[in-house]
XYZ file of C-alpha atoms in Angstrom:
752
model
C 55.725 1.378 -11.969
C 57.432 4.678 -12.771
C 59.956 4.420 -15.595
C 63.638 4.962 -14.904
C 65.421 7.897 -16.455
C 67.303 7.332 -19.709
C 71.087 7.173 -19.769
C 71.800 6.794 -16.075
C 75.070 8.133 -14.841
C 77.635 6.092 -13.014
C 76.345 7.402 -9.682
C 72.857 6.291 -10.656
C 74.174 2.826 -11.454
C 75.749 2.678 -8.020
C 72.483 3.727 -6.414
C 70.621 1.064 -8.389
C 72.994 -1.625 -7.192
C 72.566 -0.363 -3.644
C 68.759 -0.546 -3.922
C 68.924 -4.043 -5.384
C 71.092 -5.227 -2.532
C 68.646 -3.616 -0.086
C 65.722 -5.430 -1.663
C 67.677 -8.676 -1.650
C 68.481 -8.396 2.050
C 64.847 -7.592 2.908
C 63.711 -10.547 0.836
C 66.123 -12.881 2.593
C 65.101 -11.655 6.048
C 61.358 -11.701 5.373
C 59.237 -14.569 6.705
C 57.479 -16.948 4.361
C 54.538 -15.110 2.759
C 52.005 -15.979 0.065
C 53.405 -15.219 -3.370
C 50.825 -12.540 -4.228
C 51.346 -10.679 -0.948
C 55.126 -10.836 -1.378
C 54.820 -9.490 -4.929
C 52.716 -6.523 -3.746
C 55.167 -5.893 -0.944
C 58.092 -5.756 -3.379
C 56.173 -3.405 -5.643
C 55.545 -1.018 -2.754
C 59.199 -1.032 -1.716
C 60.395 -0.491 -5.274
C 57.859 2.268 -5.841
C 58.880 4.155 -2.701
C 62.572 4.105 -3.506
C 62.198 4.749 -7.237
C 59.630 7.454 -6.603
C 61.936 9.172 -4.133
C 64.763 9.344 -6.694
C 62.425 10.744 -9.328
C 61.175 13.449 -6.994
C 64.740 14.525 -6.335
C 66.311 14.192 -9.772
C 63.820 13.632 -12.607
C 60.447 14.686 -13.920
C 57.593 12.457 -12.712
C 55.590 10.572 -15.349
C 52.467 10.125 -13.163
C 50.107 12.879 -12.091
C 50.043 11.634 -8.470
C 53.489 12.011 -6.963
C 52.575 9.893 -3.882
C 50.782 7.030 -5.575
C 50.855 5.092 -8.812
C 47.517 4.024 -10.292
C 48.903 0.654 -11.326
C 49.945 -0.058 -7.745
C 46.366 0.504 -6.590
C 44.973 -1.707 -9.348
C 47.349 -4.489 -8.376
C 46.204 -4.246 -4.736
C 42.524 -4.292 -5.762
C 43.009 -7.371 -7.943
C 44.777 -9.135 -5.105
C 42.143 -8.216 -2.500
C 39.351 -9.237 -4.826
C 40.607 -12.832 -4.806
C 40.840 -13.036 -0.994
C 38.339 -13.878 1.707
C 37.912 -11.757 4.843
C 40.568 -13.581 6.842
C 43.164 -13.309 4.069
C 42.425 -9.609 3.694
C 43.185 -9.194 7.373
C 46.563 -10.870 6.831
C 47.324 -8.550 3.917
C 46.318 -5.524 5.983
C 48.757 -6.492 8.728
C 51.503 -6.964 6.117
C 50.913 -3.448 4.816
C 51.056 -2.064 8.352
C 54.251 -4.022 8.992
C 55.897 -2.471 5.926
C 55.325 0.980 7.413
C 56.522 0.145 10.916
C 59.653 -1.697 9.742
C 60.791 1.191 7.559
C 63.649 3.352 8.742
C 62.896 6.845 9.976
C 64.149 8.312 6.672
C 61.620 6.355 4.618
C 58.737 5.876 7.070
C 56.604 8.814 5.995
C 56.883 7.817 2.333
C 55.795 4.259 3.111
C 52.872 5.548 5.196
C 51.647 7.744 2.345
C 51.767 4.922 -0.175
C 50.079 2.355 2.083
C 47.369 4.846 3.071
C 46.747 5.598 -0.592
C 46.354 1.868 -1.281
C 43.824 1.589 1.549
C 41.828 4.564 0.249
C 41.874 3.159 -3.283
C 40.839 -0.354 -2.219
C 37.981 0.958 -0.097
C 36.749 3.182 -2.914
C 36.844 0.158 -5.235
C 34.659 -1.796 -2.799
C 37.096 -4.607 -2.025
C 38.102 -3.403 1.459
C 35.505 -2.824 4.174
C 35.331 0.457 6.040
C 36.249 -1.386 9.245
C 39.535 -2.662 7.795
C 40.292 0.589 6.011
C 39.895 2.689 9.149
C 41.827 0.247 11.319
C 44.670 0.149 8.796
C 44.831 3.945 8.621
C 44.963 4.167 12.415
C 47.695 1.534 12.656
C 49.976 3.173 10.091
C 50.011 6.481 11.983
C 53.253 7.346 13.760
C 52.323 7.885 17.405
C 55.983 8.107 18.349
C 55.702 11.539 16.682
C 59.086 11.225 14.977
C 57.264 12.104 11.753
C 54.375 14.467 11.158
C 50.863 13.016 11.305
C 48.508 13.359 8.362
C 45.408 15.340 9.524
C 43.356 14.249 6.486
C 43.601 10.657 7.667
C 41.924 11.460 10.986
C 39.256 13.527 9.282
C 38.423 10.516 7.104
C 38.289 8.213 10.149
C 36.043 10.535 12.152
C 33.625 11.020 9.261
C 33.303 7.282 8.658
C 32.809 6.088 12.253
C 28.994 6.195 11.848
C 29.347 3.749 8.928
C 31.225 1.171 11.002
C 29.621 -1.641 12.964
C 30.353 -2.161 16.649
C 33.085 -4.725 15.917
C 34.987 -2.245 13.795
C 34.600 0.540 16.346
C 35.740 -1.815 19.086
C 38.847 -2.786 17.102
C 39.587 0.872 16.381
C 39.222 1.744 20.064
C 41.475 -1.123 21.109
C 44.243 -0.346 18.629
C 44.221 3.347 19.524
C 44.005 3.107 23.298
C 46.644 0.396 23.665
C 48.799 -0.127 20.552
C 49.078 3.478 19.472
C 48.608 5.674 22.548
C 51.104 3.609 24.515
C 53.732 4.639 21.944
C 53.318 8.333 22.715
C 56.402 9.960 24.293
C 56.207 10.777 27.975
C 56.782 14.470 27.267
C 54.942 16.340 24.536
C 55.606 19.698 22.984
C 52.655 21.978 22.128
C 52.995 21.052 18.451
C 52.978 17.336 19.231
C 49.955 17.832 21.455
C 48.189 19.562 18.570
C 48.935 16.653 16.237
C 47.315 14.204 18.673
C 44.101 16.193 19.087
C 42.249 14.452 16.201
C 42.993 11.001 17.629
C 41.899 12.138 21.089
C 38.701 13.556 19.622
C 37.909 10.203 18.005
C 38.366 8.354 21.301
C 36.116 10.854 23.078
C 33.488 10.307 20.417
C 33.628 6.535 20.902
C 33.403 6.887 24.689
C 30.532 9.387 24.646
C 27.422 7.507 25.896
C 25.087 10.110 24.411
C 26.341 9.428 20.888
C 25.939 5.668 21.429
C 28.657 4.802 18.935
C 29.225 1.507 20.743
C 27.658 -0.038 23.879
C 29.748 0.937 26.936
C 30.098 -2.709 27.972
C 32.539 -3.248 25.077
C 34.710 -0.233 25.789
C 34.743 -1.053 29.488
C 35.711 -4.646 28.732
C 38.660 -3.469 26.659
C 39.711 -1.064 29.402
C 39.710 -3.878 31.951
C 42.055 -6.038 29.869
C 45.172 -3.900 29.958
C 47.026 -1.026 31.546
C 46.726 2.440 30.064
C 50.157 4.044 30.020
C 49.617 7.283 28.147
C 45.859 7.839 27.787
C 45.642 9.607 31.141
C 48.068 12.264 29.889
C 45.092 13.894 28.163
C 42.723 15.600 30.651
C 39.526 15.235 28.651
C 40.226 11.605 27.868
C 41.209 10.859 31.459
C 37.967 12.406 32.714
C 35.856 10.381 30.284
C 37.643 7.118 31.102
C 37.295 7.678 34.844
C 33.640 8.572 34.437
C 32.966 5.413 32.456
C 34.726 3.174 34.963
C 32.994 4.829 37.924
C 29.417 5.017 36.690
C 29.195 1.917 34.527
C 30.505 -0.237 37.326
C 27.221 -0.253 39.228
C 25.233 -0.982 36.074
C 27.431 -3.985 35.332
C 26.934 -5.347 38.826
C 23.213 -4.675 38.692
C 22.935 -6.507 35.371
C 24.578 -9.507 36.967
C 22.365 -9.475 40.047
C 19.055 -9.374 38.174
C 20.190 -11.836 35.528
C 18.987 -14.930 37.399
C 22.436 -15.221 38.967
C 23.932 -16.317 35.696
C 27.466 -15.267 34.875
C 27.564 -13.156 31.723
C 30.894 -11.731 30.726
C 31.320 -8.649 32.866
C 34.572 -7.029 33.927
C 33.896 -7.089 37.687
C 33.190 -10.744 38.409
C 35.451 -10.877 41.449
C 33.703 -7.941 43.100
C 30.311 -9.577 42.744
C 31.236 -11.941 45.555
C 31.900 -8.973 47.843
C 29.255 -7.035 49.829
C 28.833 -4.687 46.818
C 29.157 -1.582 48.935
C 29.750 0.665 45.956
C 26.668 -0.678 44.194
C 24.560 -0.144 47.307
C 25.891 3.401 47.651
C 25.090 4.141 44.010
C 21.556 2.753 44.190
C 20.684 4.426 47.486
C 21.695 7.874 46.314
C 19.487 7.682 43.206
C 15.942 9.086 43.177
C 13.571 6.366 44.351
C 16.498 3.974 44.571
C 14.946 2.336 47.601
C 12.208 0.819 45.443
C 14.685 -1.498 43.709
C 16.509 -2.528 46.878
C 14.012 -5.217 47.858
C 14.669 -7.068 44.605
C 18.375 -6.302 44.618
C 19.503 -7.245 48.111
C 20.239 -10.860 48.815
C 21.794 -12.849 51.611
C 25.440 -11.970 52.238
C 27.189 -14.961 53.769
C 30.488 -13.306 54.623
C 29.311 -10.243 56.523
C 26.767 -7.462 56.747
C 26.170 -4.723 54.220
C 27.650 -1.350 55.110
C 24.415 0.632 55.454
C 25.655 2.591 58.463
C 28.834 3.761 56.745
C 27.048 4.569 53.491
C 24.311 6.641 55.113
C 26.740 8.555 57.313
C 28.690 9.434 54.168
C 25.537 10.426 52.275
C 24.365 12.695 55.098
C 27.756 14.375 55.371
C 27.954 14.781 51.575
C 24.536 16.421 51.525
C 25.526 18.731 54.379
C 28.682 19.645 52.476
C 26.637 20.639 49.424
C 24.333 22.752 51.587
C 27.366 24.400 53.171
C 28.404 25.718 49.748
C 25.092 27.481 49.098
C 24.774 31.245 49.621
C 23.112 32.258 52.857
C 20.050 33.693 51.131
C 19.358 30.466 49.200
C 16.871 28.101 50.820
C 18.071 24.571 51.506
C 16.765 22.115 48.870
C 14.831 19.435 50.690
C 14.410 16.703 48.106
C 17.631 14.892 48.977
C 16.841 15.144 52.677
C 13.437 13.596 52.090
C 15.095 10.816 50.117
C 17.593 10.211 52.927
C 14.818 10.140 55.495
C 12.902 7.577 53.447
C 16.001 5.395 53.057
C 16.780 5.532 56.780
C 13.223 4.637 57.769
C 13.268 1.742 55.314
C 16.648 0.542 56.572
C 15.546 0.602 60.203
C 12.299 -1.209 59.407
C 14.121 -3.914 57.440
C 16.855 -4.121 60.120
C 19.618 -3.169 57.699
C 20.664 -0.266 59.933
C 22.201 -0.347 63.391
C 20.880 2.996 64.621
C 23.419 3.410 67.428
C 26.308 2.762 65.083
C 24.912 5.058 62.382
C 24.531 7.957 64.828
C 27.985 7.337 66.280
C 29.609 7.329 62.835
C 27.721 10.465 61.831
C 28.773 12.296 65.000
C 32.415 11.396 64.423
C 32.236 12.672 60.848
C 30.619 15.952 61.880
C 33.246 16.524 64.558
C 35.906 16.530 61.847
C 34.013 18.360 59.104
C 32.272 21.057 61.122
C 29.204 21.174 58.845
C 26.415 22.999 60.657
C 24.159 24.812 58.214
C 21.863 21.834 57.556
C 21.599 20.850 61.219
C 17.843 21.489 61.296
C 17.432 18.914 58.518
C 19.449 16.364 60.494
C 17.303 16.922 63.573
C 14.187 16.606 61.417
C 15.342 13.084 60.521
C 15.981 12.375 64.211
C 12.435 13.535 65.009
C 11.067 11.157 62.370
C 12.960 8.276 63.971
C 11.903 9.217 67.495
C 8.253 9.623 66.545
C 8.006 6.355 64.615
C 10.160 4.032 66.724
C 9.891 5.616 70.189
C 8.628 2.460 71.963
C 11.552 0.453 70.568
C 14.428 2.886 71.145
C 17.117 1.677 73.531
C 19.090 3.721 76.022
C 22.222 3.777 73.864
C 20.281 5.026 70.845
C 18.615 7.819 72.828
C 22.010 8.878 74.176
C 23.491 9.003 70.664
C 20.591 11.146 69.428
C 21.117 13.576 72.311
C 24.869 13.613 71.668
C 24.273 14.453 68.014
C 22.036 17.377 69.003
C 24.594 18.748 71.468
C 27.259 18.513 68.777
C 25.200 20.360 66.172
C 23.738 22.984 68.523
C 26.636 23.984 70.721
C 25.488 27.627 70.490
C 22.164 29.348 71.134
C 19.838 29.528 68.146
C 17.266 32.198 67.386
C 14.189 31.827 65.192
C 14.443 34.173 62.228
C 11.732 32.809 59.930
C 8.034 33.514 59.580
C 5.671 31.807 62.001
C 3.273 30.991 59.149
C 5.859 28.925 57.245
C 5.159 25.331 58.379
C 8.173 23.553 56.873
C 10.661 26.015 58.386
C 9.007 26.196 61.797
C 8.754 22.419 62.282
C 12.428 21.984 61.443
C 13.470 24.767 63.785
C 11.483 23.121 66.600
C 12.353 19.536 65.584
C 14.733 19.042 68.511
C 12.149 20.364 70.977
C 9.507 18.028 69.540
C 11.926 15.093 69.731
C 12.721 15.834 73.377
C 9.005 16.080 74.131
C 8.274 12.704 72.518
C 11.225 11.032 74.254
C 10.384 12.599 77.611
C 10.769 9.904 80.240
C 12.868 7.619 78.031
C 15.922 6.056 79.616
C 19.152 7.753 78.588
C 17.625 11.143 77.675
C 19.737 13.899 79.309
C 18.274 17.207 80.524
C 17.895 19.741 77.694
C 20.128 22.757 77.380
C 18.797 26.145 78.415
C 18.020 27.166 74.846
C 16.336 23.848 74.079
C 14.349 23.965 77.320
C 12.939 27.332 76.237
C 11.791 25.843 72.944
C 10.209 22.842 74.676
C 8.316 25.145 77.022
C 7.111 27.179 74.044
C 5.684 24.048 72.408
C 4.000 22.759 75.561
C 2.500 26.110 76.528
C 0.809 26.690 73.171
C -2.740 25.913 74.323
C -4.709 28.496 72.344
C -6.218 27.927 68.875
C -3.077 27.271 66.827
C -2.417 28.508 63.337
C -1.574 26.042 60.563
C 2.177 26.001 61.251
C 1.677 25.379 64.971
C -0.863 22.665 64.179
C 1.913 20.797 62.395
C 4.330 21.396 65.288
C 1.860 20.130 67.897
C 0.904 17.094 65.834
C 4.607 16.231 65.535
C 5.368 16.848 69.217
C 2.580 14.861 70.897
C 1.454 11.299 70.500
C -2.010 10.675 69.118
C -3.506 9.571 72.447
C -2.651 12.881 74.152
C -5.386 15.539 74.634
C -3.466 18.117 72.599
C -3.188 15.733 69.649
C -6.911 14.941 69.844
C -7.729 18.652 69.784
C -5.540 19.149 66.722
C -7.212 16.273 64.899
C -10.633 17.661 65.730
C -9.555 20.775 63.830
C -8.364 18.588 60.948
C -11.690 16.734 60.881
C -13.562 20.017 60.766
C -11.457 21.177 57.805
C -12.196 18.012 55.823
C -15.825 17.224 56.731
C -17.410 20.412 57.995
C -20.478 20.322 60.228
C -23.269 17.742 59.862
C -25.707 20.612 59.406
C -23.822 22.017 56.391
C -25.469 21.705 53.015
C -24.027 18.806 51.001
C -21.891 19.222 47.923
C -23.728 17.684 44.974
C -21.575 15.515 42.733
C -22.563 14.336 39.222
C -25.660 12.128 39.050
C -26.989 13.763 42.207
C -24.579 12.119 44.661
C -24.267 14.016 47.957
C -20.856 14.580 49.558
C -19.499 16.631 52.436
C -19.178 20.250 51.397
C -15.429 20.878 51.744
C -13.352 21.545 48.636
C -9.952 22.796 49.867
C -7.535 19.965 50.631
C -4.445 20.249 52.817
C -1.686 21.684 50.661
C 1.551 19.763 50.152
C 3.603 22.334 52.056
C 1.596 21.604 55.183
C 1.674 17.825 54.665
C 5.446 17.935 54.163
C 5.692 19.630 57.557
C 4.217 16.540 59.245
C 6.338 13.629 60.365
C 5.651 10.152 59.062
C 3.863 9.268 62.301
C 1.680 12.389 62.073
C 0.810 11.696 58.433
C -0.255 8.141 59.211
C -2.313 9.382 62.145
C -4.016 11.996 59.940
C -4.676 9.395 57.256
C -6.145 6.722 59.530
C -7.923 8.734 62.213
C -9.275 11.488 59.961
C -9.338 10.673 56.233
C -10.248 6.999 56.520
C -12.915 7.811 59.103
C -14.575 10.048 56.524
C -14.404 7.254 53.952
C -16.372 4.969 56.306
C -19.305 7.326 56.801
C -22.588 5.984 55.479
C -24.715 9.101 55.192
C -22.618 11.006 52.634
C -19.691 10.474 50.369
C -16.431 12.007 51.621
C -15.719 15.559 50.599
C -13.462 16.352 47.616
C -11.054 17.878 50.140
C -10.867 14.584 52.042
C -10.313 12.502 48.903
C -7.586 14.820 47.617
C -5.869 14.969 51.015
C -5.974 11.188 51.218
C -4.366 10.906 47.771
C -1.645 13.426 48.635
C -0.731 11.607 51.830
C -0.681 8.197 50.141
C 1.661 9.436 47.416
C 4.088 10.842 49.992
C 4.512 7.837 52.317
C 5.618 4.242 51.907
C 3.356 1.457 50.671
C 3.228 -0.493 53.927
C 2.440 2.646 55.923
C -0.505 3.893 53.894
C -1.705 1.968 50.878
C -2.122 -1.346 52.697
C -4.758 0.264 54.925
C -6.388 1.899 51.913
C -6.571 -1.446 50.089
C -8.125 -3.033 53.170
C -10.870 -0.386 53.066
C -11.288 -0.953 49.321
C -11.640 -4.711 49.810
C -14.365 -4.153 52.402
C -16.066 -1.669 50.097
C -16.056 -4.157 47.207
C -17.546 -6.828 49.450
C -20.223 -4.398 50.637
C -21.005 -3.412 47.044
C -22.102 -6.979 46.303
C -25.029 -6.658 48.712
C -28.131 -4.535 48.026
C -27.889 -0.925 49.178
C -29.796 -0.011 52.365
C -32.890 2.076 51.844
C -31.726 5.008 53.974
C -27.952 4.718 53.624
C -25.128 5.323 51.201
C -24.993 3.292 48.030
C -21.844 1.203 48.544
C -21.339 0.925 44.790
C -20.761 4.681 44.649
C -18.179 4.496 47.410
C -16.486 1.509 45.757
C -16.378 3.291 42.396
C -14.854 6.376 44.013
C -12.122 4.359 45.744
C -11.263 2.428 42.579
C -11.095 5.659 40.623
C -8.825 7.126 43.298
C -6.527 4.103 43.126
C -6.262 4.128 39.332
C -5.978 7.814 38.542
C -4.680 9.555 41.660
C -2.233 6.897 42.851
C -0.794 5.548 39.584
C 2.870 5.897 40.567
C 2.698 3.733 43.697
C 3.858 0.167 42.955
C 1.587 -2.507 44.350
C 2.879 -5.186 46.687
C 2.501 -8.624 45.105
C 5.336 -10.586 46.698
C 4.669 -12.376 49.954
C 8.245 -11.836 51.128
C 7.557 -8.105 51.383
C 4.238 -8.311 53.203
C 3.612 -8.147 56.925
C 4.454 -11.240 58.909
C 0.924 -11.601 60.291
C -0.577 -11.633 56.793
C 1.222 -13.897 54.311
C -0.926 -12.760 51.357
C 0.349 -9.502 49.825
C -2.138 -6.660 49.606
C -1.964 -6.433 45.824
C -2.889 -10.088 45.356
C -5.760 -9.844 47.813
C -7.160 -6.868 45.933
C -6.910 -8.565 42.530
C -8.586 -11.719 43.826
C -11.373 -9.680 45.418
C -11.955 -7.663 42.240
C -11.955 -10.746 40.041
C -14.459 -12.525 42.260
C -16.683 -9.447 42.357
C -16.693 -9.065 38.566
C -18.347 -12.464 38.255
C -21.274 -11.359 40.439
C -24.527 -10.123 38.951
C -24.656 -6.908 41.003
C -21.313 -5.803 39.555
C -21.566 -7.196 36.031
C -24.834 -5.348 35.488
C -23.311 -2.023 36.626
C -21.292 -0.818 33.649
C -19.468 1.981 35.478
C -18.356 -0.159 38.418
C -17.445 -3.097 36.171
C -15.308 -0.817 33.979
C -13.590 0.664 37.029
C -12.643 -2.832 38.191
C -11.342 -3.703 34.734
C -9.222 -0.560 34.711
C -7.818 -1.466 38.112
C -6.740 -4.909 36.919
C -5.210 -3.420 33.782
C -3.263 -0.949 35.874
C -1.896 -3.666 38.134
C -0.884 -5.889 35.239
C 0.671 -3.228 33.036
C 2.515 -0.927 35.452
C 4.263 -3.302 37.806
C 7.871 -4.244 38.335
C 8.890 -7.408 36.520
C 9.005 -9.701 39.601
C 5.588 -8.425 40.699
C 4.174 -9.023 37.225
C 5.307 -12.646 37.315
C 3.912 -13.166 40.825
C 0.548 -11.704 39.837
C 0.306 -13.576 36.544
C 1.087 -16.937 38.127
C -1.835 -16.383 40.463
C -4.191 -16.443 37.486
C -2.633 -19.212 35.416
C -1.842 -21.870 37.990
C -4.161 -24.800 38.556
C -5.413 -23.588 41.918
C -6.952 -20.333 40.723
C -6.516 -20.084 36.974
C -9.583 -22.043 35.941
C -11.836 -19.274 37.214
C -10.078 -16.750 34.989
C -8.937 -18.685 31.944
C -10.874 -21.211 29.960
C -8.423 -22.523 27.412
C -11.141 -23.549 24.965
C -12.943 -20.229 24.629
C -12.419 -16.494 24.314
C -16.017 -15.674 25.216
C -16.711 -13.234 28.019
C -18.595 -14.743 30.904
C -22.187 -13.560 31.071
C -23.560 -13.969 34.616
C -27.109 -14.062 33.225
C -26.293 -17.127 31.128
C -25.603 -20.142 33.334
C -24.543 -22.227 30.353
C -21.360 -20.176 30.053
C -20.184 -20.666 33.607
C -16.472 -21.151 33.892
C -15.541 -19.005 30.934
C -13.706 -15.701 30.929
C -14.883 -13.197 33.501
C -13.042 -10.267 31.984
C -12.307 -8.929 28.527
C -10.172 -11.252 26.359
C -7.913 -8.346 25.410
C -7.037 -7.869 29.077
C -6.246 -11.571 29.400
C -4.058 -11.282 26.324
C -2.287 -8.318 27.906
C -1.699 -10.270 31.107
C -0.165 -13.244 29.320
C 2.016 -11.175 26.986
C 3.215 -9.010 29.874
C 4.040 -12.098 31.900
C 5.947 -13.713 29.028
C 7.892 -10.516 28.470
C 8.778 -10.315 32.168
C 9.891 -13.949 32.234
C 12.016 -13.388 29.139
C 13.755 -10.344 30.621
C 14.260 -11.964 34.025
C 15.531 -15.196 32.498
C 12.926 -17.363 34.244
C 12.139 -20.726 32.702
C 8.552 -21.226 31.569
C 6.556 -23.742 33.558
C 4.552 -26.477 31.766
C 1.230 -24.794 32.530
C 2.276 -21.634 30.727
C 3.511 -23.628 27.736
C 0.168 -25.425 27.600
C -1.677 -22.094 27.583
C 0.505 -20.831 24.766
C -0.157 -23.967 22.700
C -3.903 -24.341 23.318
C -4.921 -20.695 23.190
C -6.225 -19.427 19.873
C -4.613 -16.018 19.598
C -7.274 -13.994 17.851
C -6.250 -10.744 16.108
C -6.022 -7.904 18.599
C -8.813 -5.346 18.561
C -6.828 -2.770 20.534
C -5.621 0.143 18.412
C-alpha cells in the first residue's frame, strides 16, 4: 500500500480517525465473506481513500497513480488459489464494491477494480469472459460519472476471443442490467458516451458476423422486458429485425424436428395455426416446395391461405405502384404468386370465392391499379385450368374483380410482337372467351367486348404473339387451337421430306434446331403449356422413324422446368418408363433403336432437369396411382440394369447409374429416406443389397445371381445419404438398417 506522509498534522489525524470509523462501519455492515476476499476488499477500500489523500496533498510514491502493483499481486495470488466458481464470487464482490460506493468515490473505485481485472487477465488467472463481464458491470450506466472509453475498446477488441457463453453473459448484462439503468432523457454528450456500448450490442446481434447463434440472443430477449434499449434507433431496428425474421426459423425448426420440443422462445405459438410462419414461407422464392413437408393437420381451424394471399397480392401491387412509369413491371413475384395460388387450389387450401372477395375489398380501399394486367393474368390461369370446376359464385367474383380494376377504357400501347405484354393486355378477353357460357358470367363491358371480338376474329396466319394469345383463349379441342398446334408441330418437327439432322454416331433426328424461347413460353398459361408439352413435344418423342429434333428436346426441357412436377414431369417419367421397357427388347430392323431414345431421355432428365425434385412420397402422388413417380422410375431402372441388353451397353448402363445417383444425392431429406427404405427393406432390398458381398453383379455369370446390380460406391452413397437424412430428421433407425451397418464390410472409398 502507499505509505502515509510523515508528521501528520492534527487535521490529518482527524481524517485518519474518520476513515477508520468508515472502514469499521462498512466491516460491521458487510455480509459474511471468505477471509481472503474480505482482506482484498479492505485493501481496495484503504487504497482508494489513502490514494485520494495523496493525490490531493502529498507526492505519490508509485508510478501508477490509479493502481498499486502490490494490490494487483495480491489479487492474482488470491485468484490463483480459487476454482472457477469461487472466481465468479470474487468478481461479483469487486463489482459490488463499485456499485455500493458513494457518488464522490465511485469513479475511483471503478478505476481500481478495472485495473485489477486487467492485471489478473494479463497474468492468466482470470478468463477473458470474466474480465469482459466484470468491466461491463462496473461501468456507470446511470451516467452520473464519465464512462471510460478505453474499457469499451478493450471489450470490443476481445469479443472474438470469447466463447458463446461469455458473449451471451455479456449481452445479457448489457441489455438488461446496464441499459435499464440509463436515464429516460439523454443529453448529446451522454448519448456519445453510450455509443461504444451500443456498437458492441450491434456487433453481437449482427447475424453476418456470427458472434453468437441468434437462438441465444433471441432466448435472452424473450425472458425480460427491454426498458431502454429501444431508445437507440439502430439497436431498436436490429432487435426488431431479429424478433421478426428469426421467429419463422424457430417455428420451422420445431416443425421439422420430429415434433420434439427443443427449447425455443415461441412454444405457445406453435399450437396456433402458424399464420406468420405460413406467410413467411409462401413469400420466399420456391417456398411452395417445402410446404408439403411443413403443413400438418390443424385441429382447431383452417389455415389462413385466403387472407395471406390477398395480402401478398396487394403488397406486390403496392410495390409496383411505386415504380416509375417507364420501368417495366418485374414478373418474378407474380409468377411465384401464380404458382402458389395454383398449388393452393389444387390442394384445397384456398377457398377461391373468399380469396377473390377479400382481394376485391382490399383493392377498393387501396386503389392500386398499375399491376391490374398481372392480376387478370392470374385469373386467366385459374379460369383456363379449373374452368370445368368453377362455380357460379367464383365466376361472379372474378367478373367483379375485373370490373373493379378496369372501371375505365384501356388502350393497347405496346408492340404487337411482344408476347408477354400482349397476352397480359388481352388476359381478361381470353378469360371471358374461356368462360363463355358459364353460369354467373355477366356480359362484358363495351371495351372488353371489343377485345374479345379482336381475339375471335383473328383467323389469318398469326404471328408469334398472337399464337400465344389464341392458345390461351381457346380450349385444345377447338379448331383454332388445333390450327395453332399444327404450327407448333411444324416448328419443332419440320416436314417428313426434310433431310434429317445427323447426331453423333450417325443417329438421325428431325432437322429443327431453334427451340421456343422462354419469353414465348412464359406468355402461355399453364393449361397451354401442358397442352403444348403433351400434344406436341411428347408426340415427337414417340415417333419411331427418327429421334426428336434438338428444338423439340430443348423446348420440352424448358417447359418441364417452368411448370409443377405433377403437371409435367409425371408424364415425362411415364414415357421414360415405357422407353426403358422397350429398350430391353431387340430393336426392330426398320425402326428406331429404343436404346438411343432411352439414353436421350435419361440424359435429358439428369442434365437438363436437375433442379426439379422427384416425387418419392405416396402422400403427394395422384389418388389413382399410389406409387409415386420417382419410386416407379427407380424400380424400373434397377430392374433394367440387371438385364443383359442393358448391362452390355456401357453408355445406357452409365446413364441409368447417373440417374440413380442424381435421385439419391439431390433429394429432400424425407424423399431420401422414402427412396432408401425401398432398397433396404425385406420386400425389395435383397435384389439390390447382398450383405455378404461387394461384388458387382455380372449378368453373364449365373453363379453371382443375387449380388449387387450397381456399383458398390453408389450403394455406399445411398446408405450414407440415408443415415445422414435420418440423423437430421431425428428418425429412429429400424433393425434392418442396423443389421446392414453391422454386417456390411465398409471398404475404403475409391471416389476422389
